[in-house]
Short mmCIF file of C-alpha atoms (C1' of nucleotides) in Angstrom, two decimals:
data_model
loop_
_atom_site.label_atom_id
_atom_site.label_comp_id
_atom_site.label_asym_id
_atom_site.label_seq_id
_atom_site.Cartn_x
_atom_site.Cartn_y
_atom_site.Cartn_z
CA MET A 236 -34.60 -26.69 1.50
CA THR A 237 -32.02 -27.43 4.15
CA THR A 238 -28.48 -28.25 3.14
CA GLN A 239 -26.47 -30.29 5.57
CA ILE A 240 -22.76 -29.90 5.08
CA SER A 241 -19.63 -31.23 6.64
CA ILE A 242 -16.79 -28.91 7.45
CA GLY A 243 -14.22 -30.84 5.46
CA GLU A 244 -10.50 -31.35 5.83
CA VAL A 245 -9.21 -27.81 5.54
CA ALA A 246 -11.32 -26.66 8.43
CA ARG A 247 -10.47 -29.68 10.54
CA ASP A 248 -6.80 -28.83 10.04
CA ARG A 249 -7.27 -25.69 12.06
CA MET A 250 -8.38 -27.55 15.12
CA PRO A 251 -4.94 -28.03 16.69
CA LYS A 252 -4.26 -24.30 16.48
CA PHE A 253 -6.35 -23.58 19.51
CA GLY A 254 -6.03 -26.92 21.26
CA ARG A 255 -9.65 -27.80 21.87
CA GLY A 256 -10.51 -31.44 22.11
CA VAL A 257 -14.12 -30.73 21.26
CA PRO A 258 -14.95 -31.86 17.76
CA CYS A 259 -16.56 -29.36 15.45
CA GLN A 260 -20.27 -29.60 15.70
CA ARG A 261 -22.89 -29.23 13.09
CA ASP A 262 -25.01 -26.28 13.99
CA GLN A 263 -28.44 -24.94 13.35
CA HIS A 264 -27.15 -21.44 12.73
CA MET A 265 -28.04 -20.08 9.34
CA LEU A 266 -25.73 -18.05 7.16
CA PHE A 267 -28.33 -15.43 6.43
CA GLY A 268 -31.93 -14.62 5.75
CA ARG A 269 -34.67 -17.15 5.48
CA VAL A 270 -32.66 -19.44 3.31
CA GLU A 271 -31.40 -22.38 5.27
CA LEU A 272 -27.70 -22.74 4.69
CA ASN A 273 -26.44 -24.45 7.76
CA GLY A 274 -22.83 -24.65 8.65
CA ALA A 275 -20.46 -25.85 11.31
CA ALA A 276 -19.62 -23.67 14.30
CA MET A 277 -15.95 -23.68 15.21
CA PRO A 278 -14.11 -22.21 18.15
CA PHE A 279 -11.04 -20.09 17.36
CA GLY A 280 -8.58 -18.84 19.94
CA ARG A 281 -7.67 -15.16 20.08
CA ASN A 282 -5.29 -13.78 17.44
CA THR A 283 -5.79 -16.86 15.31
CA GLU A 284 -5.72 -16.73 11.54
CA VAL A 285 -9.02 -17.69 9.95
CA TYR A 286 -7.64 -17.37 6.45
CA GLY A 287 -4.72 -15.71 4.72
CA GLU A 288 -4.56 -13.45 1.71
CA ASP A 289 -4.41 -15.35 -1.57
CA GLU A 290 -5.42 -18.59 0.11
CA PRO A 291 -8.11 -20.53 -1.72
CA ALA A 292 -11.50 -19.38 -0.54
CA ASP A 293 -13.28 -22.58 0.49
CA TYR A 294 -15.65 -21.16 3.05
CA VAL A 295 -17.89 -18.28 3.89
CA TYR A 296 -17.75 -17.20 7.52
CA LYS A 297 -20.08 -15.71 10.07
CA VAL A 298 -19.13 -14.43 13.49
CA LEU A 299 -21.28 -16.10 16.15
CA SER A 300 -19.36 -14.65 19.09
CA GLY A 301 -16.11 -12.77 19.54
CA ALA A 302 -14.61 -10.49 16.90
CA VAL A 303 -12.58 -10.72 13.70
CA ARG A 304 -10.35 -8.31 11.80
CA THR A 305 -9.55 -8.42 8.08
CA TYR A 306 -6.35 -6.77 6.94
CA LYS A 307 -3.65 -6.33 4.36
CA VAL A 308 0.03 -5.75 5.06
CA LEU A 309 2.58 -3.82 3.04
CA SER A 310 6.02 -5.24 2.37
CA ASP A 311 7.53 -3.06 5.10
CA GLY A 312 5.12 -4.33 7.70
CA ARG A 313 2.59 -1.51 7.78
CA ARG A 314 -0.83 -3.01 8.29
CA GLN A 315 -4.19 -1.71 7.21
CA ILE A 316 -7.14 -3.25 9.02
CA LEU A 317 -9.92 -3.12 6.45
CA GLY A 318 -12.73 -4.02 8.78
CA PHE A 319 -13.86 -5.43 12.09
CA TYR A 320 -16.53 -8.12 12.19
CA LEU A 321 -18.78 -8.54 15.20
CA PRO A 322 -21.35 -11.19 16.11
CA GLY A 323 -23.84 -11.54 13.29
CA ASP A 324 -21.45 -10.23 10.62
CA VAL A 325 -20.56 -12.34 7.60
CA PHE A 326 -17.05 -12.13 6.16
CA GLY A 327 -15.00 -13.78 3.43
CA SER A 328 -18.03 -13.82 1.17
CA ASP A 329 -16.61 -12.18 -1.95
CA PRO A 330 -16.67 -14.11 -5.17
CA GLY A 331 -13.27 -15.09 -6.50
CA ASP A 332 -11.33 -18.21 -5.73
CA GLU A 333 -8.85 -16.54 -3.44
CA HIS A 334 -9.33 -14.30 -0.46
CA ALA A 335 -8.50 -10.65 -1.13
CA CYS A 336 -7.22 -10.09 2.39
CA SER A 337 -6.35 -11.97 5.57
CA ALA A 338 -8.67 -12.56 8.51
CA GLU A 339 -7.83 -13.16 12.16
CA THR A 340 -9.81 -13.45 15.33
CA ILE A 341 -9.24 -10.67 17.83
CA VAL A 342 -10.53 -12.53 20.87
CA ASP A 343 -11.71 -16.11 21.42
CA SER A 344 -14.52 -16.52 18.94
CA GLN A 345 -17.10 -18.91 17.61
CA ILE A 346 -17.14 -18.79 13.83
CA LEU A 347 -19.72 -20.42 11.59
CA LEU A 348 -18.17 -22.00 8.52
CA VAL A 349 -20.24 -22.71 5.44
CA ARG A 350 -18.77 -24.34 2.39
CA ARG A 351 -18.51 -21.82 -0.39
CA ALA A 352 -19.37 -24.45 -2.99
CA THR A 353 -22.62 -25.08 -1.17
CA VAL A 354 -23.44 -21.41 -1.04
CA LEU A 355 -22.66 -20.89 -4.70
CA LYS A 356 -24.74 -23.90 -5.66
CA ALA A 357 -27.63 -22.53 -3.63
CA ALA A 358 -27.23 -19.17 -5.34
CA GLU A 359 -27.39 -20.91 -8.68
CA ARG A 360 -30.76 -22.42 -7.82
CA ASP A 361 -32.20 -19.61 -5.76
CA GLY A 362 -32.17 -16.02 -6.96
CA GLU A 363 -32.72 -14.74 -3.47
CA VAL A 364 -29.50 -16.30 -2.24
CA ALA A 365 -27.67 -14.80 -5.19
CA ARG A 366 -29.11 -11.38 -4.42
CA HIS A 367 -28.22 -11.73 -0.78
CA LEU A 368 -24.61 -12.56 -1.62
CA TRP A 369 -24.42 -9.57 -3.92
CA GLY A 370 -25.93 -7.48 -1.15
CA LEU A 371 -23.26 -8.63 1.30
CA THR A 372 -20.50 -7.51 -1.06
CA ALA A 373 -22.32 -4.23 -1.66
CA THR A 374 -22.57 -3.60 2.08
CA GLU A 375 -18.85 -4.23 2.31
CA LEU A 376 -18.26 -1.79 -0.50
CA ARG A 377 -20.29 0.97 1.15
CA ARG A 378 -18.39 0.36 4.36
CA SER A 379 -15.13 0.55 2.51
CA HIS A 380 -16.15 3.86 0.95
CA ARG A 381 -17.01 5.28 4.36
CA HIS A 382 -13.64 4.02 5.52
CA ALA A 383 -11.87 5.86 2.71
CA LEU A 384 -13.70 9.05 3.69
CA LEU A 385 -12.55 8.48 7.25
CA LEU A 386 -8.92 8.24 6.21
CA ILE A 387 -8.82 11.84 4.99
CA LYS A 388 -10.03 13.23 8.32
CA SER A 389 -8.16 14.42 11.40
CA ALA A 390 -7.28 12.06 14.22
CA GLN A 391 -10.14 13.33 16.39
CA GLU A 392 -12.64 12.91 13.59
CA ARG A 393 -11.42 9.40 12.86
CA LEU A 394 -11.77 8.38 16.49
CA ALA A 395 -15.20 9.98 16.71
CA ALA A 396 -16.37 8.07 13.65
CA PHE A 397 -14.88 4.86 14.97
CA LEU A 398 -16.48 5.15 18.39
CA LEU A 399 -19.90 5.99 16.97
CA ASP A 400 -19.69 3.09 14.55
CA MET A 401 -18.71 0.68 17.29
CA ALA A 402 -21.41 1.95 19.64
CA GLU A 403 -24.00 1.40 16.93
CA ARG A 404 -22.79 -2.03 15.92
CA LEU A 405 -22.40 -3.24 19.49
CA SER A 406 -25.89 -1.79 20.12
CA VAL A 407 -24.49 -0.49 23.33
CA LYS A 408 -26.52 0.13 26.43
CA THR A 409 -24.12 1.94 28.74
CA ALA A 410 -20.49 1.67 27.74
CA ILE A 411 -18.72 0.23 24.71
CA GLU A 412 -16.68 -2.86 25.37
CA LEU A 413 -14.05 -2.81 22.64
CA PRO A 414 -12.63 -6.19 21.69
CA MET A 415 -9.62 -4.74 19.89
CA SER A 416 -6.34 -3.25 21.07
CA ARG A 417 -5.10 0.30 20.50
CA GLN A 418 -2.79 -1.11 17.82
CA ASP A 419 -5.77 -2.58 15.98
CA ILE A 420 -7.62 0.71 16.18
CA ALA A 421 -4.53 2.56 14.97
CA ASP A 422 -4.07 0.20 12.03
CA HIS A 423 -7.72 0.60 11.13
CA LEU A 424 -7.73 4.40 11.32
CA GLY A 425 -4.36 4.93 9.69
CA LEU A 426 -2.82 6.40 12.84
CA THR A 427 -0.17 5.36 15.32
CA ILE A 428 -0.98 3.75 18.61
CA GLU A 429 0.30 6.85 20.41
CA THR A 430 -1.99 9.18 18.52
CA VAL A 431 -4.98 6.93 19.25
CA SER A 432 -4.14 6.92 22.93
CA ARG A 433 -3.54 10.66 23.08
CA THR A 434 -6.70 11.46 21.15
CA LEU A 435 -8.81 9.30 23.43
CA THR A 436 -7.27 11.06 26.41
CA GLN A 437 -8.16 14.42 24.83
CA LEU A 438 -11.76 13.35 24.19
CA SER A 439 -11.89 12.18 27.76
CA SER A 440 -10.51 15.48 29.08
CA SER A 441 -13.17 17.37 27.20
CA SER A 442 -15.81 15.03 28.66
CA VAL A 443 -16.94 13.82 25.26
CA ILE A 444 -16.18 10.29 26.37
CA GLN A 445 -15.21 8.60 29.61
CA LEU A 446 -12.47 5.99 29.77
CA LEU A 447 -13.80 3.47 32.30
CA ALA A 448 -11.03 1.05 31.45
CA SER A 449 -8.70 1.07 28.48
CA ARG A 450 -11.21 -0.93 26.46
CA ARG A 451 -14.39 0.17 28.18
CA ILE A 452 -15.50 3.52 26.89
CA MET A 453 -18.66 5.45 27.63
CA LEU A 454 -19.91 8.01 25.14
CA ARG A 455 -20.97 11.03 27.18
CA ASN A 456 -21.76 13.46 24.37
CA ARG A 457 -22.78 11.82 21.15
CA SER A 458 -23.89 15.01 19.46
CA ILE A 459 -20.37 16.40 19.65
CA LEU A 460 -19.02 13.12 18.33
CA SER A 461 -21.53 13.19 15.48
CA GLU A 462 -20.56 16.75 14.70
CA MET A 463 -16.93 15.68 14.41
CA ASN A 464 -18.06 12.91 12.10
CA SER A 465 -18.86 15.47 9.39
CA MET B 237 -31.58 -13.12 -25.65
CA THR B 238 -31.38 -9.48 -26.63
CA THR B 239 -33.22 -6.88 -24.61
CA GLN B 240 -34.02 -3.65 -26.32
CA ILE B 241 -34.65 -0.82 -23.92
CA SER B 242 -35.55 2.83 -24.14
CA ILE B 243 -33.71 5.33 -22.05
CA GLY B 244 -36.79 6.86 -20.48
CA GLU B 245 -37.61 10.28 -19.14
CA VAL B 246 -35.03 10.73 -16.45
CA ALA B 247 -32.21 10.33 -18.91
CA ARG B 248 -33.82 12.60 -21.46
CA ASP B 249 -33.99 15.27 -18.78
CA ARG B 250 -30.25 15.49 -18.78
CA MET B 251 -30.01 16.44 -22.40
CA PRO B 252 -30.19 20.22 -21.94
CA LYS B 253 -27.28 20.13 -19.49
CA PHE B 254 -24.74 19.86 -22.24
CA GLY B 255 -26.73 21.51 -25.00
CA ARG B 256 -26.51 18.92 -27.71
CA GLY B 257 -29.36 18.81 -30.19
CA VAL B 258 -28.57 15.25 -31.10
CA PRO B 259 -31.17 12.87 -29.69
CA CYS B 260 -29.96 9.93 -27.65
CA GLN B 261 -29.37 6.97 -29.85
CA ARG B 262 -29.91 3.34 -29.23
CA ASP B 263 -26.59 1.64 -29.48
CA GLN B 264 -25.15 -1.76 -30.08
CA HIS B 265 -22.74 -1.49 -27.16
CA MET B 266 -23.22 -4.19 -24.56
CA LEU B 267 -23.08 -3.66 -20.84
CA PHE B 268 -20.80 -6.59 -20.27
CA GLY B 269 -19.80 -10.10 -21.21
CA ARG B 270 -21.62 -12.22 -23.69
CA VAL B 271 -25.00 -11.26 -22.33
CA GLU B 272 -26.65 -8.78 -24.62
CA LEU B 273 -27.97 -5.91 -22.56
CA ASN B 274 -28.03 -3.01 -24.92
CA GLY B 275 -28.38 0.56 -23.80
CA ALA B 276 -28.43 4.10 -25.03
CA ALA B 277 -25.20 6.03 -25.56
CA MET B 278 -25.37 9.60 -24.33
CA PRO B 279 -22.92 12.47 -24.65
CA PHE B 280 -22.04 14.34 -21.44
CA GLY B 281 -20.07 17.57 -21.33
CA ARG B 282 -17.04 17.87 -19.05
CA ASN B 283 -17.64 18.32 -15.33
CA THR B 284 -21.24 17.25 -15.69
CA GLU B 285 -23.06 15.34 -12.98
CA VAL B 286 -24.14 11.88 -14.05
CA TYR B 287 -25.89 11.19 -10.77
CA GLY B 288 -25.84 12.52 -7.22
CA GLU B 289 -25.49 10.77 -3.91
CA ASP B 290 -28.80 9.47 -2.55
CA GLU B 291 -30.52 9.97 -5.89
CA PRO B 292 -32.65 7.03 -7.00
CA ALA B 293 -30.51 4.61 -8.96
CA ASP B 294 -32.38 4.07 -12.21
CA TYR B 295 -29.49 3.21 -14.47
CA VAL B 296 -26.27 1.34 -14.71
CA TYR B 297 -23.53 3.16 -16.59
CA LYS B 298 -20.59 2.30 -18.76
CA VAL B 299 -17.91 4.67 -19.97
CA LEU B 300 -17.61 4.48 -23.75
CA SER B 301 -15.21 7.39 -24.07
CA GLY B 302 -13.92 10.10 -21.76
CA ALA B 303 -13.59 9.67 -18.00
CA VAL B 304 -15.73 9.77 -14.87
CA ARG B 305 -15.05 10.31 -11.18
CA THR B 306 -17.17 9.09 -8.27
CA TYR B 307 -16.88 10.96 -5.00
CA LYS B 308 -18.28 11.85 -1.62
CA VAL B 309 -18.03 15.23 0.07
CA LEU B 310 -17.87 16.05 3.76
CA SER B 311 -19.97 18.80 5.24
CA ASP B 312 -17.00 21.18 5.25
CA GLY B 313 -16.33 20.68 1.57
CA ARG B 314 -13.49 18.18 1.68
CA ARG B 315 -13.94 15.77 -1.18
CA GLN B 316 -12.82 12.17 -1.49
CA ILE B 317 -12.73 10.86 -5.02
CA LEU B 318 -13.48 7.17 -4.62
CA GLY B 319 -12.58 6.12 -8.11
CA PHE B 320 -11.89 7.07 -11.69
CA TYR B 321 -13.67 5.27 -14.51
CA LEU B 322 -12.12 4.97 -17.94
CA PRO B 323 -13.48 3.67 -21.24
CA GLY B 324 -14.82 0.17 -20.74
CA ASP B 325 -15.45 0.61 -17.02
CA VAL B 326 -18.91 0.11 -15.56
CA PHE B 327 -20.06 2.32 -12.68
CA GLY B 328 -23.18 2.87 -10.60
CA SER B 329 -23.86 -0.86 -10.62
CA ASP B 330 -24.32 -1.49 -6.91
CA PRO B 331 -27.58 -2.92 -5.71
CA GLY B 332 -29.62 -0.59 -3.54
CA ASP B 333 -32.21 1.89 -4.69
CA GLU B 334 -30.02 4.93 -4.15
CA HIS B 335 -26.54 5.74 -5.28
CA ALA B 336 -23.94 5.57 -2.54
CA CYS B 337 -21.88 8.39 -4.03
CA SER B 338 -21.98 11.03 -6.73
CA ALA B 339 -20.60 10.68 -10.25
CA GLU B 340 -19.38 13.36 -12.66
CA THR B 341 -17.67 13.36 -15.98
CA ILE B 342 -14.13 14.72 -16.00
CA VAL B 343 -13.95 15.46 -19.71
CA ASP B 344 -16.51 15.28 -22.52
CA SER B 345 -17.65 11.68 -22.46
CA GLN B 346 -19.91 9.16 -24.09
CA ILE B 347 -21.75 7.16 -21.46
CA LEU B 348 -23.83 4.08 -22.04
CA LEU B 349 -27.00 4.04 -19.95
CA VAL B 350 -28.81 0.80 -19.26
CA ARG B 351 -32.00 0.70 -17.24
CA ARG B 352 -31.35 -0.90 -13.89
CA ALA B 353 -34.75 -2.59 -13.87
CA THR B 354 -33.83 -4.28 -17.13
CA VAL B 355 -30.52 -5.44 -15.77
CA LEU B 356 -32.07 -6.77 -12.59
CA LYS B 357 -34.76 -8.58 -14.52
CA ALA B 358 -32.10 -10.15 -16.69
CA ALA B 359 -30.21 -11.19 -13.58
CA GLU B 360 -33.35 -12.81 -12.27
CA ARG B 361 -33.64 -14.98 -15.35
CA ASP B 362 -30.00 -15.56 -16.06
CA GLY B 363 -27.60 -16.70 -13.36
CA GLU B 364 -24.66 -15.56 -15.38
CA VAL B 365 -25.86 -11.97 -15.39
CA ALA B 366 -26.39 -12.16 -11.65
CA ARG B 367 -22.88 -13.49 -11.17
CA HIS B 368 -21.45 -10.79 -13.40
CA LEU B 369 -23.17 -8.05 -11.41
CA TRP B 370 -21.86 -9.53 -8.20
CA GLY B 371 -18.44 -9.66 -9.80
CA LEU B 372 -18.58 -5.98 -10.70
CA THR B 373 -19.31 -5.04 -7.10
CA ALA B 374 -16.56 -7.36 -5.93
CA THR B 375 -14.07 -5.74 -8.30
CA GLU B 376 -15.09 -2.36 -6.89
CA LEU B 377 -14.56 -3.69 -3.40
CA ARG B 378 -11.07 -4.95 -4.15
CA ARG B 379 -10.24 -1.61 -5.72
CA SER B 380 -11.57 0.17 -2.67
CA HIS B 381 -9.41 -2.00 -0.43
CA ARG B 382 -6.33 -1.15 -2.47
CA HIS B 383 -7.34 2.48 -2.20
CA ALA B 384 -7.52 2.25 1.58
CA LEU B 385 -4.04 0.73 1.60
CA LEU B 386 -2.87 3.61 -0.55
CA LEU B 387 -4.19 6.20 1.89
CA ILE B 388 -1.81 5.11 4.63
CA LYS B 389 1.27 5.58 2.45
CA SER B 390 3.56 8.56 1.90
CA ALA B 391 2.88 11.11 -0.81
CA GLN B 392 5.53 9.64 -3.11
CA GLU B 393 4.14 6.15 -2.66
CA ARG B 394 0.60 7.34 -3.36
CA LEU B 395 1.64 9.06 -6.55
CA ALA B 396 3.68 6.05 -7.64
CA ALA B 397 0.70 3.77 -7.12
CA PHE B 398 -1.59 6.18 -8.91
CA LEU B 399 0.66 6.55 -11.93
CA LEU B 400 1.20 2.81 -12.27
CA ASP B 401 -2.51 2.17 -11.98
CA MET B 402 -3.30 4.77 -14.61
CA ALA B 403 -0.59 3.51 -16.94
CA GLU B 404 -1.99 0.01 -16.68
CA ARG B 405 -5.61 1.02 -17.14
CA LEU B 406 -4.88 3.35 -20.02
CA SER B 407 -2.78 0.53 -21.48
CA VAL B 408 -0.25 3.15 -22.30
CA LYS B 409 2.18 2.94 -25.17
CA THR B 410 4.50 5.88 -24.60
CA ALA B 411 3.17 8.51 -22.20
CA ILE B 412 0.13 8.66 -19.95
CA GLU B 413 -2.49 11.19 -20.97
CA LEU B 414 -4.27 11.99 -17.72
CA PRO B 415 -7.83 13.18 -18.08
CA MET B 416 -8.03 14.60 -14.55
CA SER B 417 -6.70 17.75 -12.93
CA ARG B 418 -4.21 18.00 -10.07
CA GLN B 419 -7.13 18.76 -7.78
CA ASP B 420 -8.83 15.52 -8.78
CA ILE B 421 -5.65 13.57 -8.17
CA ALA B 422 -5.21 15.28 -4.81
CA ASP B 423 -8.77 14.48 -3.75
CA HIS B 424 -8.30 10.89 -4.79
CA LEU B 425 -5.00 10.42 -2.98
CA GLY B 426 -5.95 12.35 0.14
CA LEU B 427 -3.32 15.04 -0.47
CA THR B 428 -3.35 18.73 -1.34
CA ILE B 429 -2.91 19.97 -4.86
CA GLU B 430 0.42 21.52 -3.88
CA THR B 431 1.78 18.26 -2.54
CA VAL B 432 0.74 16.45 -5.71
CA SER B 433 2.47 19.05 -7.83
CA ARG B 434 5.61 19.09 -5.72
CA THR B 435 5.81 15.30 -5.58
CA LEU B 436 5.48 15.02 -9.35
CA THR B 437 8.25 17.60 -9.70
CA GLN B 438 10.42 15.51 -7.35
CA LEU B 439 9.76 12.32 -9.30
CA SER B 440 10.63 14.22 -12.43
CA SER B 441 13.86 15.58 -10.93
CA SER B 442 14.94 12.08 -10.01
CA SER B 443 14.13 10.95 -13.58
CA VAL B 444 11.57 8.43 -12.44
CA ILE B 445 9.03 10.17 -14.62
CA GLN B 446 9.10 12.90 -17.22
CA LEU B 447 6.53 15.69 -17.31
CA LEU B 448 5.93 16.25 -21.01
CA ALA B 449 2.99 18.51 -20.26
CA SER B 450 1.11 18.93 -17.01
CA ARG B 451 -1.18 16.05 -17.93
CA ARG B 452 1.14 14.10 -20.19
CA ILE B 453 3.50 12.02 -18.14
CA MET B 454 6.01 9.46 -19.24
CA LEU B 455 7.09 6.73 -16.85
CA ARG B 456 10.85 6.44 -17.24
CA ASN B 457 11.58 3.96 -14.48
CA ARG B 458 8.73 1.68 -13.64
CA SER B 459 10.73 -0.62 -11.42
CA ILE B 460 11.44 2.25 -9.03
CA LEU B 461 7.77 3.20 -9.09
CA SER B 462 6.81 -0.41 -8.40
CA GLU B 463 9.26 -0.53 -5.53
CA MET B 464 7.62 2.53 -4.02
CA ASN B 465 4.28 0.80 -4.43
CA SER B 466 5.21 -1.66 -1.66
"C1'" DC C 284 5.87 -11.12 43.25
"C1'" DG C 285 7.95 -10.80 38.84
"C1'" DT C 286 7.12 -10.92 33.95
"C1'" DC C 287 4.86 -9.75 29.86
"C1'" DT C 288 1.77 -7.19 27.33
"C1'" DT C 289 -0.72 -3.16 26.65
"C1'" DC C 290 -1.49 1.55 27.30
"C1'" DT C 291 -0.17 6.37 28.39
"C1'" DT C 292 2.63 10.40 28.35
"C1'" DG C 293 6.47 13.51 27.04
"C1'" DA C 294 9.79 15.87 23.85
"C1'" DG C 295 11.49 16.71 19.47
"C1'" DC C 296 11.03 16.21 14.61
"C1'" DC C 297 9.33 15.94 9.93
"C1'" DA C 298 6.08 15.40 6.08
"C1'" DC C 299 2.52 17.53 4.58
"C1'" DT C 300 -0.52 21.61 4.91
"C1'" DT C 301 -1.47 26.41 4.66
"C1'" DC C 302 -0.94 30.76 2.85
"C1'" DA C 303 0.80 33.52 -0.75
"C1'" DA C 304 2.63 34.70 -5.18
"C1'" DG C 305 3.73 33.94 -9.75
"C1'" DG C 306 3.79 31.26 -14.11
"C1'" DT C 307 1.63 28.80 -18.09
"C1'" DA C 308 -1.81 27.56 -21.34
"C1'" DA C 309 -6.19 27.96 -23.64
"C1'" DG C 310 -10.02 30.69 -24.88
"C1'" DT C 311 -12.33 35.17 -26.18
"C1'" DG C 312 -13.20 39.48 -27.97
"C1'" DG C 313 -11.33 43.47 -30.21
"C1'" DC D 268 -2.60 38.98 -34.13
"C1'" DC D 269 -2.67 40.83 -29.63
"C1'" DA D 270 -4.67 42.19 -25.06
"C1'" DC D 271 -7.35 40.32 -21.61
"C1'" DT D 272 -9.44 36.75 -18.94
"C1'" DT D 273 -9.83 32.49 -16.70
"C1'" DA D 274 -8.50 28.05 -15.23
"C1'" DC D 275 -4.83 25.39 -13.92
"C1'" DC D 276 -0.32 24.44 -12.30
"C1'" DT D 277 4.12 25.39 -9.86
"C1'" DT D 278 7.03 27.15 -6.33
"C1'" DG D 279 8.35 29.31 -1.90
"C1'" DA D 280 8.12 30.09 3.14
"C1'" DA D 281 6.19 29.25 7.39
"C1'" DG D 282 3.16 26.50 10.42
"C1'" DT D 283 1.38 22.22 12.47
"C1'" DG D 284 -0.65 17.70 13.24
"C1'" DG D 285 0.71 13.46 13.72
"C1'" DC D 286 5.03 10.55 13.90
"C1'" DT D 287 9.23 8.84 16.17
"C1'" DC D 288 11.79 7.78 19.94
"C1'" DA D 289 11.85 7.03 24.75
"C1'" DA D 290 10.30 6.07 29.29
"C1'" DG D 291 7.11 4.86 32.57
"C1'" DA D 292 2.36 3.25 34.27
"C1'" DA D 293 -1.35 -0.10 34.45
"C1'" DG D 294 -3.17 -4.54 33.97
"C1'" DA D 295 -3.16 -9.59 33.21
"C1'" DC D 296 -1.31 -13.91 34.53
"C1'" DG D 297 1.34 -17.63 36.31
#
DNA sequence: CGTCTTCTTGAGCCACTTCAAGGTAAGTGG
DNA sequence: CCACTTACCTTGAAGTGGCTCAAGAAGACG
């Protein structure tokens, strides 16, 4: 069963934000698995909000290209980046009528939007969809647990874990091409931008990594990195 | 629809661990909601493993009385307590054939065990059960996100958040009766036992709390605690 | 070429850790 | 009931890893 959906008003409202004249196009991309839940692909400029915390959750999102960060901010401005989402990753899929955190693009991105109501209705009919949704949340939970473990480690260990994770998820051939800034990394790892920079320099000095450019990093000794990662 | 289940061999194996001669009894407690998924109540002694990381996940658990901690340990022994579970809380409910973390009782506890296969079968038939299971994982995820936010705060802020959370969950009348040790609190908040102790002493000195006994704490000024909690 | 953003590096500081000692409470055996 | 043990908690003193503040370097872009 194929469900054709329109992206609706809320999504259309975002269009001006990144000044593209191109209308949103229906797309053959599927949300997940073998179940056909088509959505609309939308271009988002860099550093553009996809949704805010406590906003009504009308869509489920999938990164087609680019990168997204989800985060929460404390009253005094400290920010915790809960996760990074790369091409293929689904985000904003939790049940609940409101989003539990905010989401922004990091770089220019293509995001697939699928109406939540459509997804939920499909889950109602099809147990496999329901299980898949549950699985998505469970994957998020396991990631969040690993993240909590990370936050009790030293700066070096945090960076090691981060780099290995990114290398794996970007299925890197030669060097990692990080989409995010040092500030993003810092806010994800619970460090300051200075400590991130210094630690990368240290890892570079000890030839564990090589800094080709500030955001292009080559892992030269993964076993040492893995060792650091507990 | 009521599903009567037996607790099976794996559960029975645990009996000797806490040396009770009483056989496990079928119980009228329900796992959750209006759906009747009965299980077997089992007594566990304090500091007893309920399940270990990577063990096959055969059951879903609910705390009837007592308290449980879930945790992960790093190779060097550092431990991160991911969550505390109090009476009424369900744990070990994630999909996946293996548990993502370990679980132990903190004090003598009554735990309700429900066969996972039974729960999953019920979810297959009944969309509401499926949604409820998804909801449980989602609640865990939101809690984990809050926990990550907590781990970037100062020691005072972490303790404030912890105390408020406990007070709320224990639906406290006068003073909190903490089931867990300072070490448990430290491992949950990403601090050392000494820092936890010192910080509580500080909060006590400034009359924000009152230490009636080491594990009996009265919150004297919740608004200040809330302020600390961002 | 200048401007803006992002990243790096240095120096000093501070919150939390580490190491060490002592105190308190509960249980156990005499 | 008391001496002894054990587990748990508190407190002190010194050390340190990461933070803060500050300045400069390296890119990106018009």
